[in-house]
Coordinates of N, CA and C in Angstrom, one line a residue:
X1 N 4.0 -4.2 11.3 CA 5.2 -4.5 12.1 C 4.8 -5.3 13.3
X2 N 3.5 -5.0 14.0 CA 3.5 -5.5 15.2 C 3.5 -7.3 15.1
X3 N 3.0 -7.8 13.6 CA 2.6 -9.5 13.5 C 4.1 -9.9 13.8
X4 N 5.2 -9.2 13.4 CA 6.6 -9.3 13.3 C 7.0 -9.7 14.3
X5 N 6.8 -8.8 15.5 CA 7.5 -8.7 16.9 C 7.3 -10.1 17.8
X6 N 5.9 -10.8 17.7 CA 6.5 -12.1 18.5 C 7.7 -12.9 18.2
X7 N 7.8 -12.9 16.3 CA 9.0 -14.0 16.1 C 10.1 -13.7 16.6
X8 N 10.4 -12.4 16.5 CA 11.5 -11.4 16.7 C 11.9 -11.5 18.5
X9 N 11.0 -11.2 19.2 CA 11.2 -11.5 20.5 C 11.7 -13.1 20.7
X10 N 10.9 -14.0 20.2 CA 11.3 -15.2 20.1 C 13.0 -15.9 20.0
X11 N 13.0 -14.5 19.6 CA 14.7 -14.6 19.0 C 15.7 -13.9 19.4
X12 N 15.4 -13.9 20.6 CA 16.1 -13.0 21.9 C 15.5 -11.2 21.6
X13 N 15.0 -10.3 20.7 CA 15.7 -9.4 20.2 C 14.7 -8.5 21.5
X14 N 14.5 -7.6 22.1 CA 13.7 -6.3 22.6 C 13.2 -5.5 21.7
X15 N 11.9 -5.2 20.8 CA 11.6 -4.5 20.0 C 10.9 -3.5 20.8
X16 N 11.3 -2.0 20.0 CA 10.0 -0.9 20.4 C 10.3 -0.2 19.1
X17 N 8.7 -0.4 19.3 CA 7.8 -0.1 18.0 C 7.7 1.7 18.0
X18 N 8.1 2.7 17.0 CA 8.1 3.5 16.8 C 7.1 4.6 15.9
X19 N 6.1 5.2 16.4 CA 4.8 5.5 15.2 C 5.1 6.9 14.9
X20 N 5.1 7.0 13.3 CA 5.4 8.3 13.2 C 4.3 9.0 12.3
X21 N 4.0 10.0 11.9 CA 2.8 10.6 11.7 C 3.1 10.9 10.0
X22 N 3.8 11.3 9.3 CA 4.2 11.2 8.0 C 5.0 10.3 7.1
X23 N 5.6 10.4 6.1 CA 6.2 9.2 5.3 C 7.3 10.0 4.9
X24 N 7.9 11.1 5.5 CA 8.8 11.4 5.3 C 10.4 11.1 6.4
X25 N 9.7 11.3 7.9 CA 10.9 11.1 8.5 C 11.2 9.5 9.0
X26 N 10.6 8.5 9.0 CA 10.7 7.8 9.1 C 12.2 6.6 8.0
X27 N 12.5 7.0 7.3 CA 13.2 7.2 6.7 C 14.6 8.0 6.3
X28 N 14.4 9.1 7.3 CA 15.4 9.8 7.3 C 16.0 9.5 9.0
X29 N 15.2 8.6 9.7 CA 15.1 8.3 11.2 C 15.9 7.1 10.9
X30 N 15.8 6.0 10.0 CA 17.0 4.8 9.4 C 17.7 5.2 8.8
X31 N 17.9 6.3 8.0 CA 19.2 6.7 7.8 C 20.2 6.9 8.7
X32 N 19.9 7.9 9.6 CA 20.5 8.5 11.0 C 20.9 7.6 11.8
X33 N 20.0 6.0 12.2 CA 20.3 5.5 12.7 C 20.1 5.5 14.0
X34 N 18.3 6.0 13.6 CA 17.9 6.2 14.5 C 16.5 5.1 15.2
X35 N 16.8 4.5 14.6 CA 15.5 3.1 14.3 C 16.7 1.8 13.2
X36 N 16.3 0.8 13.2 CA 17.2 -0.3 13.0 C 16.1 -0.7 11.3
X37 N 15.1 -0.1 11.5 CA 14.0 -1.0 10.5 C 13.2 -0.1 10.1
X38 N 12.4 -0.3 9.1 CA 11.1 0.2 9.1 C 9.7 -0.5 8.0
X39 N 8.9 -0.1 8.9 CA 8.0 -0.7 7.9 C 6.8 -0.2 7.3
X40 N 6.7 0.6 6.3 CA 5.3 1.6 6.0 C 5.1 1.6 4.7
X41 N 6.1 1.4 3.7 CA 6.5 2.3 2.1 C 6.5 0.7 1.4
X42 N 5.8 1.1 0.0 CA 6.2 0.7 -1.4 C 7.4 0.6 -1.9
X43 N 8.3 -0.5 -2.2 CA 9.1 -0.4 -3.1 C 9.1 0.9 -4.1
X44 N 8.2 1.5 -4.8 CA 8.2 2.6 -5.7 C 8.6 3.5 -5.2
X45 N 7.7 4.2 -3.6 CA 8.4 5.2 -3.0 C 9.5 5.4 -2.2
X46 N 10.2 3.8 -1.9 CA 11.3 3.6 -1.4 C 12.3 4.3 -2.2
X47 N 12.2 3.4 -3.5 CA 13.1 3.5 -4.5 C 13.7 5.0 -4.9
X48 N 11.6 5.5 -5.0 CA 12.2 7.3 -5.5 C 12.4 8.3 -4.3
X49 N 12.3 7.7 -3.1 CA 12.6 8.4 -1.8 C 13.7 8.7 -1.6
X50 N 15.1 7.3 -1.9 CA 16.3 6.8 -1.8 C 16.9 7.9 -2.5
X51 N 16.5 8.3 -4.4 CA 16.7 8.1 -4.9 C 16.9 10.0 -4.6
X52 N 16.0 10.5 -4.4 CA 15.7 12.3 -4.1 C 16.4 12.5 -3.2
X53 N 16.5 12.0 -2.3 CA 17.3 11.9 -0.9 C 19.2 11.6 -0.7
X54 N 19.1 10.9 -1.9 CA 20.6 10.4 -1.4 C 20.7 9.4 -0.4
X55 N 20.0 8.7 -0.5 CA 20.0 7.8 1.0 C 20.3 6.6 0.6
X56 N 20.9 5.8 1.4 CA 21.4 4.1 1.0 C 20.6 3.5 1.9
X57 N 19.3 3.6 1.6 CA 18.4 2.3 2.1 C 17.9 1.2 1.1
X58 N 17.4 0.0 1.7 CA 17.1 -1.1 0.8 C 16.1 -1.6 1.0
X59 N 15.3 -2.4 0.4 CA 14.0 -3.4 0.8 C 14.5 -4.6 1.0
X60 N 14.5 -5.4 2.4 CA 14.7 -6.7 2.2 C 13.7 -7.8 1.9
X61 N 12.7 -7.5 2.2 CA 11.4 -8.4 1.9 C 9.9 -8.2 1.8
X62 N 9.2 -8.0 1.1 CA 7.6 -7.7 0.6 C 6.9 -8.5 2.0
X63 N 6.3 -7.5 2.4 CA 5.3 -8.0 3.5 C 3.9 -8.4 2.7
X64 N 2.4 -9.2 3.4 CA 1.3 -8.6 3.2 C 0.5 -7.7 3.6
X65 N -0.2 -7.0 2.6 CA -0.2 -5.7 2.7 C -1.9 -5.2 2.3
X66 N -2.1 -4.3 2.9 CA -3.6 -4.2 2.9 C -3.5 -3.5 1.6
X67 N -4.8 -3.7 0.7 CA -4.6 -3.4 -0.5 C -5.6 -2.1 -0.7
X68 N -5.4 -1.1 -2.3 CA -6.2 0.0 -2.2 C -7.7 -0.8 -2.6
X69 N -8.8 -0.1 -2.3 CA -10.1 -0.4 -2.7 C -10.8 0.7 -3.0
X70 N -12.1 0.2 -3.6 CA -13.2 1.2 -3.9 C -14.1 1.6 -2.8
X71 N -14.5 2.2 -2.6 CA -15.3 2.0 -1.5 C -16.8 3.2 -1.8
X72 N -17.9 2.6 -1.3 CA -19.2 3.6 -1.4 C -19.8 3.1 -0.1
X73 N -20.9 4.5 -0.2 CA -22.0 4.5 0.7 C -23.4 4.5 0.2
X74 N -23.2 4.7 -1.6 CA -24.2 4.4 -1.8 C -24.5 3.4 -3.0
X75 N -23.7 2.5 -3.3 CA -23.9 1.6 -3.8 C -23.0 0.3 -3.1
X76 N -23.7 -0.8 -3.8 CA -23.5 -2.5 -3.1 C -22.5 -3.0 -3.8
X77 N -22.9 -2.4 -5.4 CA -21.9 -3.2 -6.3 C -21.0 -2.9 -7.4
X78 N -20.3 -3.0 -8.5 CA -19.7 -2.0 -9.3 C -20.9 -1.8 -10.5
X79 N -21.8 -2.9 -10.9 CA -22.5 -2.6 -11.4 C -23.7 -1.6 -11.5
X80 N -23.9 -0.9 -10.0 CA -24.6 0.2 -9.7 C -24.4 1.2 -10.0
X81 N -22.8 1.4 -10.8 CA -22.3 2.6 -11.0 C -22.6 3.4 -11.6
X82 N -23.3 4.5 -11.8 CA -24.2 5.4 -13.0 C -23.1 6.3 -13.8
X83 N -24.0 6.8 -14.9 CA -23.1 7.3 -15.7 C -23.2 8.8 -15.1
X84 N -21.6 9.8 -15.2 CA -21.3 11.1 -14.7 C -20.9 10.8 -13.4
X85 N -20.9 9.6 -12.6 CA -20.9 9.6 -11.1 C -19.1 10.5 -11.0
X86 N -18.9 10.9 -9.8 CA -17.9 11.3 -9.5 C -16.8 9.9 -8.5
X87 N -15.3 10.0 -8.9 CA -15.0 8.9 -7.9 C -13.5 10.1 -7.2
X88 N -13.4 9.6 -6.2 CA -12.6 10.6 -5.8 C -11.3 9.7 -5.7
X89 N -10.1 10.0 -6.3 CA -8.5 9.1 -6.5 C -7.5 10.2 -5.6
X90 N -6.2 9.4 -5.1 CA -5.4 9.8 -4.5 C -4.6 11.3 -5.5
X91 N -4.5 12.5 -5.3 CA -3.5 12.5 -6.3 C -2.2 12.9 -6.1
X92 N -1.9 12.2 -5.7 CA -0.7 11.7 -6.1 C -0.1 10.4 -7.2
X93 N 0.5 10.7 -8.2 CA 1.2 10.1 -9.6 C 1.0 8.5 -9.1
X94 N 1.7 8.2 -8.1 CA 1.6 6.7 -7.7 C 0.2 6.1 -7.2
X95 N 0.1 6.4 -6.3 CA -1.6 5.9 -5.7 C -2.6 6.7 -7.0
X96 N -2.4 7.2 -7.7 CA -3.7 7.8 -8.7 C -3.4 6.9 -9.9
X97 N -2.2 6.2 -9.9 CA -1.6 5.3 -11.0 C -2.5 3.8 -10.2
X98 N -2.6 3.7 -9.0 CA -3.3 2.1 -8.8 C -4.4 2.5 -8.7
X99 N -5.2 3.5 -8.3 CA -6.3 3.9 -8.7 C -7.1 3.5 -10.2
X100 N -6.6 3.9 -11.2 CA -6.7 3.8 -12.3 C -6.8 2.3 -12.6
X101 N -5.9 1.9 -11.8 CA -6.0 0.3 -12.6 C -6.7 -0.6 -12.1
X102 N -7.2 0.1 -10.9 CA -9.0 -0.9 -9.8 C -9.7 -0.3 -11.4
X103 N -9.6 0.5 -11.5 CA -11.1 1.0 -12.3 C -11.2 0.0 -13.9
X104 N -10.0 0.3 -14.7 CA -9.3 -0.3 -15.5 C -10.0 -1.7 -15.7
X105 N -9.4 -2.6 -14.1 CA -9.9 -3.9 -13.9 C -11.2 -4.9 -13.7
X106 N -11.5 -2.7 -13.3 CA -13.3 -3.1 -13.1 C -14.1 -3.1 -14.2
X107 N -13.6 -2.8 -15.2 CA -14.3 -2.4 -16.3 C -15.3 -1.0 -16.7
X108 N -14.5 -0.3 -15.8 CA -15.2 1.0 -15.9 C -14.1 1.9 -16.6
X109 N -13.1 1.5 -16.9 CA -12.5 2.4 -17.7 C -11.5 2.2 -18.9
X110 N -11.0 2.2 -19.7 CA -10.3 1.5 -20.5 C -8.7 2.5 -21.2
X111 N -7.9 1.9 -21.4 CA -6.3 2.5 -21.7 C -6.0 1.8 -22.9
X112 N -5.0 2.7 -23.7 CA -4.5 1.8 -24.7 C -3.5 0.6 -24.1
X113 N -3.4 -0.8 -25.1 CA -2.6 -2.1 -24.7 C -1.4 -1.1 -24.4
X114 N -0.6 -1.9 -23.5 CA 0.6 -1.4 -23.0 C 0.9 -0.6 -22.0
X115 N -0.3 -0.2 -21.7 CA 0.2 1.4 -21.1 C 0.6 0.6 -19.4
X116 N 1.9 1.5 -19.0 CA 2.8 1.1 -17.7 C 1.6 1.2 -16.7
X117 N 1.6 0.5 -16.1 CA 0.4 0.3 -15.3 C 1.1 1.4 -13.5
X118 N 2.6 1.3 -13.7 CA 3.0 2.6 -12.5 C 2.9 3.9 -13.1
X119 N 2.8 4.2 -13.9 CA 2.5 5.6 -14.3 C 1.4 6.1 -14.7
X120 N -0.1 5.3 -14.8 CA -1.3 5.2 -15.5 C -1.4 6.9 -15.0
X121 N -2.3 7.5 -15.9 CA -2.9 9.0 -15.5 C -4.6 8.9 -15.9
X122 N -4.9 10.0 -16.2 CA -6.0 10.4 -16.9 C -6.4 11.1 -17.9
X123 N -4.7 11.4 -17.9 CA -4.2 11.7 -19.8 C -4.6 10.7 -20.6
X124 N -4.2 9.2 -20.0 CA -4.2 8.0 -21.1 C -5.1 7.4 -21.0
X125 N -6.5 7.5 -20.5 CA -7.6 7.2 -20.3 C -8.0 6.9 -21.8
X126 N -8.5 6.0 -22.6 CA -9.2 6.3 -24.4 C -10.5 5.8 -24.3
X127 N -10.5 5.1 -23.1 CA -12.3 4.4 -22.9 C -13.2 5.0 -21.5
X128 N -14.0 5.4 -21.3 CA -14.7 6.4 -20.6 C -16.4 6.6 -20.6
X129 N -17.0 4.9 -21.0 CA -18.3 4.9 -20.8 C -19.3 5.7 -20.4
X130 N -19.2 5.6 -19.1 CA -19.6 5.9 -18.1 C -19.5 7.9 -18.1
X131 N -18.6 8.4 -18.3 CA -18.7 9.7 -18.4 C -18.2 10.1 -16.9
X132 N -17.2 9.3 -16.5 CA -17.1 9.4 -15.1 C -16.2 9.8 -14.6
X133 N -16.3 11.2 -13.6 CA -15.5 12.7 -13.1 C -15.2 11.9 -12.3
X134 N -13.3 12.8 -11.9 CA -12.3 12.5 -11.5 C -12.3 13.4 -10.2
X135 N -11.8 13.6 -9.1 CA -11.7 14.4 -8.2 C -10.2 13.7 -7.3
X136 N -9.3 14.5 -7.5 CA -8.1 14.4 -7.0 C -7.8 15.2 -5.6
X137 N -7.6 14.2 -4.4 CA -7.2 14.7 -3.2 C -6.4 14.2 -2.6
X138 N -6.1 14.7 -1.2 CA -4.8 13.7 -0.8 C -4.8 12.9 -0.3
X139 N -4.4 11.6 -0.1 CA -4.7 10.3 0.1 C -5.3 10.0 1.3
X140 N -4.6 11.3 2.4 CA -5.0 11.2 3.9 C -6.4 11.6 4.1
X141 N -6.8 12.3 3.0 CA -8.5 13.1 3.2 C -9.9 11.7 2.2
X142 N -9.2 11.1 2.0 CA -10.0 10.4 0.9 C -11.1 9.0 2.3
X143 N -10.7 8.7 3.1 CA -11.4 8.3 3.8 C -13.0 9.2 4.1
X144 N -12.2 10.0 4.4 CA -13.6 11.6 5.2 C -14.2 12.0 4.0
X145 N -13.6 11.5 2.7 CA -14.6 11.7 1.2 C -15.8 10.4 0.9
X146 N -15.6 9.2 1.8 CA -16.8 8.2 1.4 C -17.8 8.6 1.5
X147 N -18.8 8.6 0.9 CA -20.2 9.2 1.1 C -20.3 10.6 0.7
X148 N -19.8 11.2 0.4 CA -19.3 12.6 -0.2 C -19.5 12.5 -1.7
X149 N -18.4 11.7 -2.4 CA -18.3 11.5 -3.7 C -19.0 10.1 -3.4
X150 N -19.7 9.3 -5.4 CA -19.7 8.3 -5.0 C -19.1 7.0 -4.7
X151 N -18.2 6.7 -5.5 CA -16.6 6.6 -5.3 C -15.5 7.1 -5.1
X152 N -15.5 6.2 -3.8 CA -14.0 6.8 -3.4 C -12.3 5.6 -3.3
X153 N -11.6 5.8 -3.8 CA -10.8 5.2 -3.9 C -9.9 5.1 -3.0
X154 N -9.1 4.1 -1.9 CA -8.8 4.4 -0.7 C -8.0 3.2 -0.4
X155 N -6.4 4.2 -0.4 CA -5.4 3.5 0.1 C -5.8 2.4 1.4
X156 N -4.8 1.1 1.4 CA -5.0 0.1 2.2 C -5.0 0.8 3.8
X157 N -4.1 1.6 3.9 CA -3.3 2.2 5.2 C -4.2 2.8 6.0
X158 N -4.1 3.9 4.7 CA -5.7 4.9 5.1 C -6.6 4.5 5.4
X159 N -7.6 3.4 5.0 CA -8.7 2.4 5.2 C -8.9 2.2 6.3
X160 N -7.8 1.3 7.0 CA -7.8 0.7 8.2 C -7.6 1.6 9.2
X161 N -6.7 2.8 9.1 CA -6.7 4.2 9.9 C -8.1 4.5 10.5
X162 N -8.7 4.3 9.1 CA -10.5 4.7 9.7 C -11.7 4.0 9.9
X163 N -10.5 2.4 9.9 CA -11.9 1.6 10.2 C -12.7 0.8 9.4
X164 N -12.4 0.9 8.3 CA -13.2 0.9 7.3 C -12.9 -0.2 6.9
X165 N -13.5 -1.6 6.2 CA -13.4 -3.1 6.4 C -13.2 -3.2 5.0
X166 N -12.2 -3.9 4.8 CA -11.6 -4.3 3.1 C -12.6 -5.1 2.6
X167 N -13.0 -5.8 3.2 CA -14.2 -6.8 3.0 C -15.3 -6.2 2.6
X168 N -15.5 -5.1 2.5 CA -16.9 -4.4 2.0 C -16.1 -3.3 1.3
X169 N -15.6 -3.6 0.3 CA -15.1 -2.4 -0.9 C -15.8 -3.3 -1.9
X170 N -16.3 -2.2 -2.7 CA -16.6 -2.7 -4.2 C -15.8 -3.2 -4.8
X171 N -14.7 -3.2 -4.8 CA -13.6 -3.8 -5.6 C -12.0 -3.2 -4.9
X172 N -11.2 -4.5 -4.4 CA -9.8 -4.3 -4.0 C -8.6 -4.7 -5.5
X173 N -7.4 -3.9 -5.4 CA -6.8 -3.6 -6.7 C -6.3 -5.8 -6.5
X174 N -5.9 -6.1 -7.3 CA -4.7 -6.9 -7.6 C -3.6 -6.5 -7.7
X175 N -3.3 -6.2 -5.9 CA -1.6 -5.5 -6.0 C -0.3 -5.7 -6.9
X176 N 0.6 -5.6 -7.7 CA 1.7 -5.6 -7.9 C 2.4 -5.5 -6.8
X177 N 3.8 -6.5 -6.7 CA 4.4 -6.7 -5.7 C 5.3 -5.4 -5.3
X178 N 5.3 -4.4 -5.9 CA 5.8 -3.1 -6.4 C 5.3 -2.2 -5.0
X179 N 3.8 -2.4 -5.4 CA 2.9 -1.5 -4.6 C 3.0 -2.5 -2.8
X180 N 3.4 -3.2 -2.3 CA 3.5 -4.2 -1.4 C 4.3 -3.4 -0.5
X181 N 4.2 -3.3 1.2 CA 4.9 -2.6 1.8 C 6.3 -3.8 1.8
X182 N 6.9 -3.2 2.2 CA 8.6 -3.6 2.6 C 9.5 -3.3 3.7
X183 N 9.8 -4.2 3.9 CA 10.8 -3.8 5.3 C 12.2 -3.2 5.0
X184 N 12.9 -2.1 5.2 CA 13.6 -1.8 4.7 C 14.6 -1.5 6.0
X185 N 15.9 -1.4 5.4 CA 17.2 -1.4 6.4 C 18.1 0.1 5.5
X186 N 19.2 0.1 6.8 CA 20.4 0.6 5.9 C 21.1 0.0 4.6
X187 N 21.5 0.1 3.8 CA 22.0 -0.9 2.6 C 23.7 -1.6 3.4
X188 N 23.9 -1.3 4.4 CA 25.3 -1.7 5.0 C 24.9 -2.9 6.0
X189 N 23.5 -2.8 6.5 CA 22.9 -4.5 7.3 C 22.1 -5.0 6.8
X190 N 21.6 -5.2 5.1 CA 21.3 -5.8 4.0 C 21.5 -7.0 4.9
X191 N 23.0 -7.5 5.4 CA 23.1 -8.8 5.7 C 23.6 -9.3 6.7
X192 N 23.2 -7.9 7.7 CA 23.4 -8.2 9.0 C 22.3 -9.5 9.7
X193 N 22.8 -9.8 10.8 CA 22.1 -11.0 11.4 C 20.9 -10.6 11.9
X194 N 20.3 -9.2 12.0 CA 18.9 -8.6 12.5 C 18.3 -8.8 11.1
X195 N 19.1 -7.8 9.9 CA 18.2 -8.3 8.6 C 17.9 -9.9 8.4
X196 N 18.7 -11.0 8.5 CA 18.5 -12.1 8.2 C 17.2 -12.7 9.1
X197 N 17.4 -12.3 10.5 CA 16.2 -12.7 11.3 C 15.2 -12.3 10.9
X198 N 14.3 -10.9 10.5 CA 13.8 -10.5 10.1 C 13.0 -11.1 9.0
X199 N 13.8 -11.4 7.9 CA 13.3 -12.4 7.1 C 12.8 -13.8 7.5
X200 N 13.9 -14.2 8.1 CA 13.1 -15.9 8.6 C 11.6 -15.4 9.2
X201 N 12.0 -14.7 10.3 CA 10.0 -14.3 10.8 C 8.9 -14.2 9.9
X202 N 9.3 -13.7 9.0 CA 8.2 -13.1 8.0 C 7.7 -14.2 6.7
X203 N 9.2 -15.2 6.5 CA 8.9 -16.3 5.6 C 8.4 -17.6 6.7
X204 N 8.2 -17.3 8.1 CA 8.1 -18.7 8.8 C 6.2 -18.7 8.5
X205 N 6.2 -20.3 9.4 CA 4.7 -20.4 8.9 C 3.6 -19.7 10.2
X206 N 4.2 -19.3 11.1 CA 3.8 -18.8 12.2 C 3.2 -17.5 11.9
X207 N 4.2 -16.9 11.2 CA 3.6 -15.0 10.4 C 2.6 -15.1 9.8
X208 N 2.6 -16.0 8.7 CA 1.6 -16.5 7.5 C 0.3 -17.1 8.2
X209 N 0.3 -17.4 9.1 CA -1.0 -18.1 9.9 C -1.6 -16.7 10.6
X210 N -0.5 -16.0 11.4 CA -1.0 -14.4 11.7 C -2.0 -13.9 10.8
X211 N -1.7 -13.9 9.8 CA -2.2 -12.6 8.6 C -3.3 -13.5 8.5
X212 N -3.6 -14.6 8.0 CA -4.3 -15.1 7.8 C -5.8 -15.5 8.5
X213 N -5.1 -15.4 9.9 CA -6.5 -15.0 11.4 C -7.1 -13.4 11.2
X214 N -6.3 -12.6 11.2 CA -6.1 -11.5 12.0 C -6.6 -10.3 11.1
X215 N -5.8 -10.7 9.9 CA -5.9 -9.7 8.5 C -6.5 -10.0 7.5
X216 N -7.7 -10.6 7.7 CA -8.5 -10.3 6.0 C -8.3 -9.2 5.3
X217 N -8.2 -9.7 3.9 CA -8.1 -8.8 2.8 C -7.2 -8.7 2.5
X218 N -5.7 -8.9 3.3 CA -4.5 -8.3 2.9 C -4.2 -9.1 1.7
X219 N -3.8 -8.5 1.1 CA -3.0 -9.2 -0.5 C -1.7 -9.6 0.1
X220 N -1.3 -10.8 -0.2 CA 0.1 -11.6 -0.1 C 0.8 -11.3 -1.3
X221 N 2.3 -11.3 -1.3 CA 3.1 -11.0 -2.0 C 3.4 -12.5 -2.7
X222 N 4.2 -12.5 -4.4 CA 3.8 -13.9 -5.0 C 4.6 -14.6 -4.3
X223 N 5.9 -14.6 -3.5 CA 6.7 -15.5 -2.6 C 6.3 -16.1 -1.7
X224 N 4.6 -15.9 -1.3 CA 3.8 -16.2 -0.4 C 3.3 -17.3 -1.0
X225 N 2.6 -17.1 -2.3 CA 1.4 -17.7 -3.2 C 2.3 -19.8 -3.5

């Protein structure tokens, strides 16, 4: 949010920035009408947050967004990976679903054709070389797991929480625009003149030059490309 705030000041508006510690109230803080915006969540968990909730919120536009990666302490490359190694995945259904599909990509693991790439598990796993153990934790502990297991798989968010340079993962996913954070409003200022500003900022060439100094690694969404 903060690459946001110069255009936005630019544009008369006073922003303060609000940090909240879970993925729950922040959300229920734009509903209430208690915050104008927000910005932390996937389209997926917006969608099924909205959706459990009863809430009328919406996504108005795909930011770029730090992407999940692999990450080790004791290996350089994916090719180092031995057979039996342990990798440690989000688990939770969604982040253990893009988990799957770094590995998938990497060639360390293989699915039958077709399989939904948002719901991937370890049910559907049919190729498994390597003989390589699964360890399921919660996304917020998987940083304090590098060097622990030998792979560790590690949300964008979480990453940078602890520091940890996207630039030196063994391998970052090929986000789906799905998994892309989003700015999200009430569904009643969809088309208010703060949502419309909002977007100009983010599609101007001034944001795009931001990310591009500031934020290595981040994956751009295809409206970027």
């Amino acid at each position: 949010m903060i690459s946001i705030v110069p255009g936005l000041e630019e544009k008369g508006y006073s922003v303060d920035i609000q940090e909240f510690s879970d993925y729950v109230y922040p959300n229920n803080a734009l509903a209430n009408e208690e915050i104008d915006a927000n910005l932390f969540q996937h389209t997926v968990y917006l969608e099924n947050f909205t959706e459990q909730n009863n809430l009328d919120l919406v996504g108005l536009i795909a930011v770029p967004t730090a992407p999940m990666g692999l990450y080790s302490e004791e290996y350089e490359t994916i090719e180092d990976i031995e057979s039996g190694d342990e990798i440690a995945i989000p688990n939770d259904p969604t982040n253990a679903a893009r988990a799957f599909m770094i590995l998938e990509e990497a060639g360390l693991i293989g699915f039958e054709d077709g399989i939904d790439e948002l719901t991937a598990s370890a049910r559907d796993i049919t190729d498994n070389p390597l003989d390589l153990q699964f360890v399921e934790l919660e996304a917020a502990q998987l940083p304090r797991q590098v060097g622990s297991s030998e792979i560790t798989a590690v949300p964008g968010n979480f990453a940078l929480s602890a520091n940890l340079d996207l630039l030196e993962a063994l391998e970052l996913e090929n986000m789906p625009d799905q998994y892309r954070n989003v700015v999200a409003v009430r569904a009643e200022d969809e088309e208010s003149t703060l949502a419309n500003d909002i977007v100009e900022v983010i599609q101007s060439e001034q944001f795009e030059e931001t990310i591009d100094e500031e934020f290595e690694g981040f994956g751009k969404p295809e409206w970027m490309e």
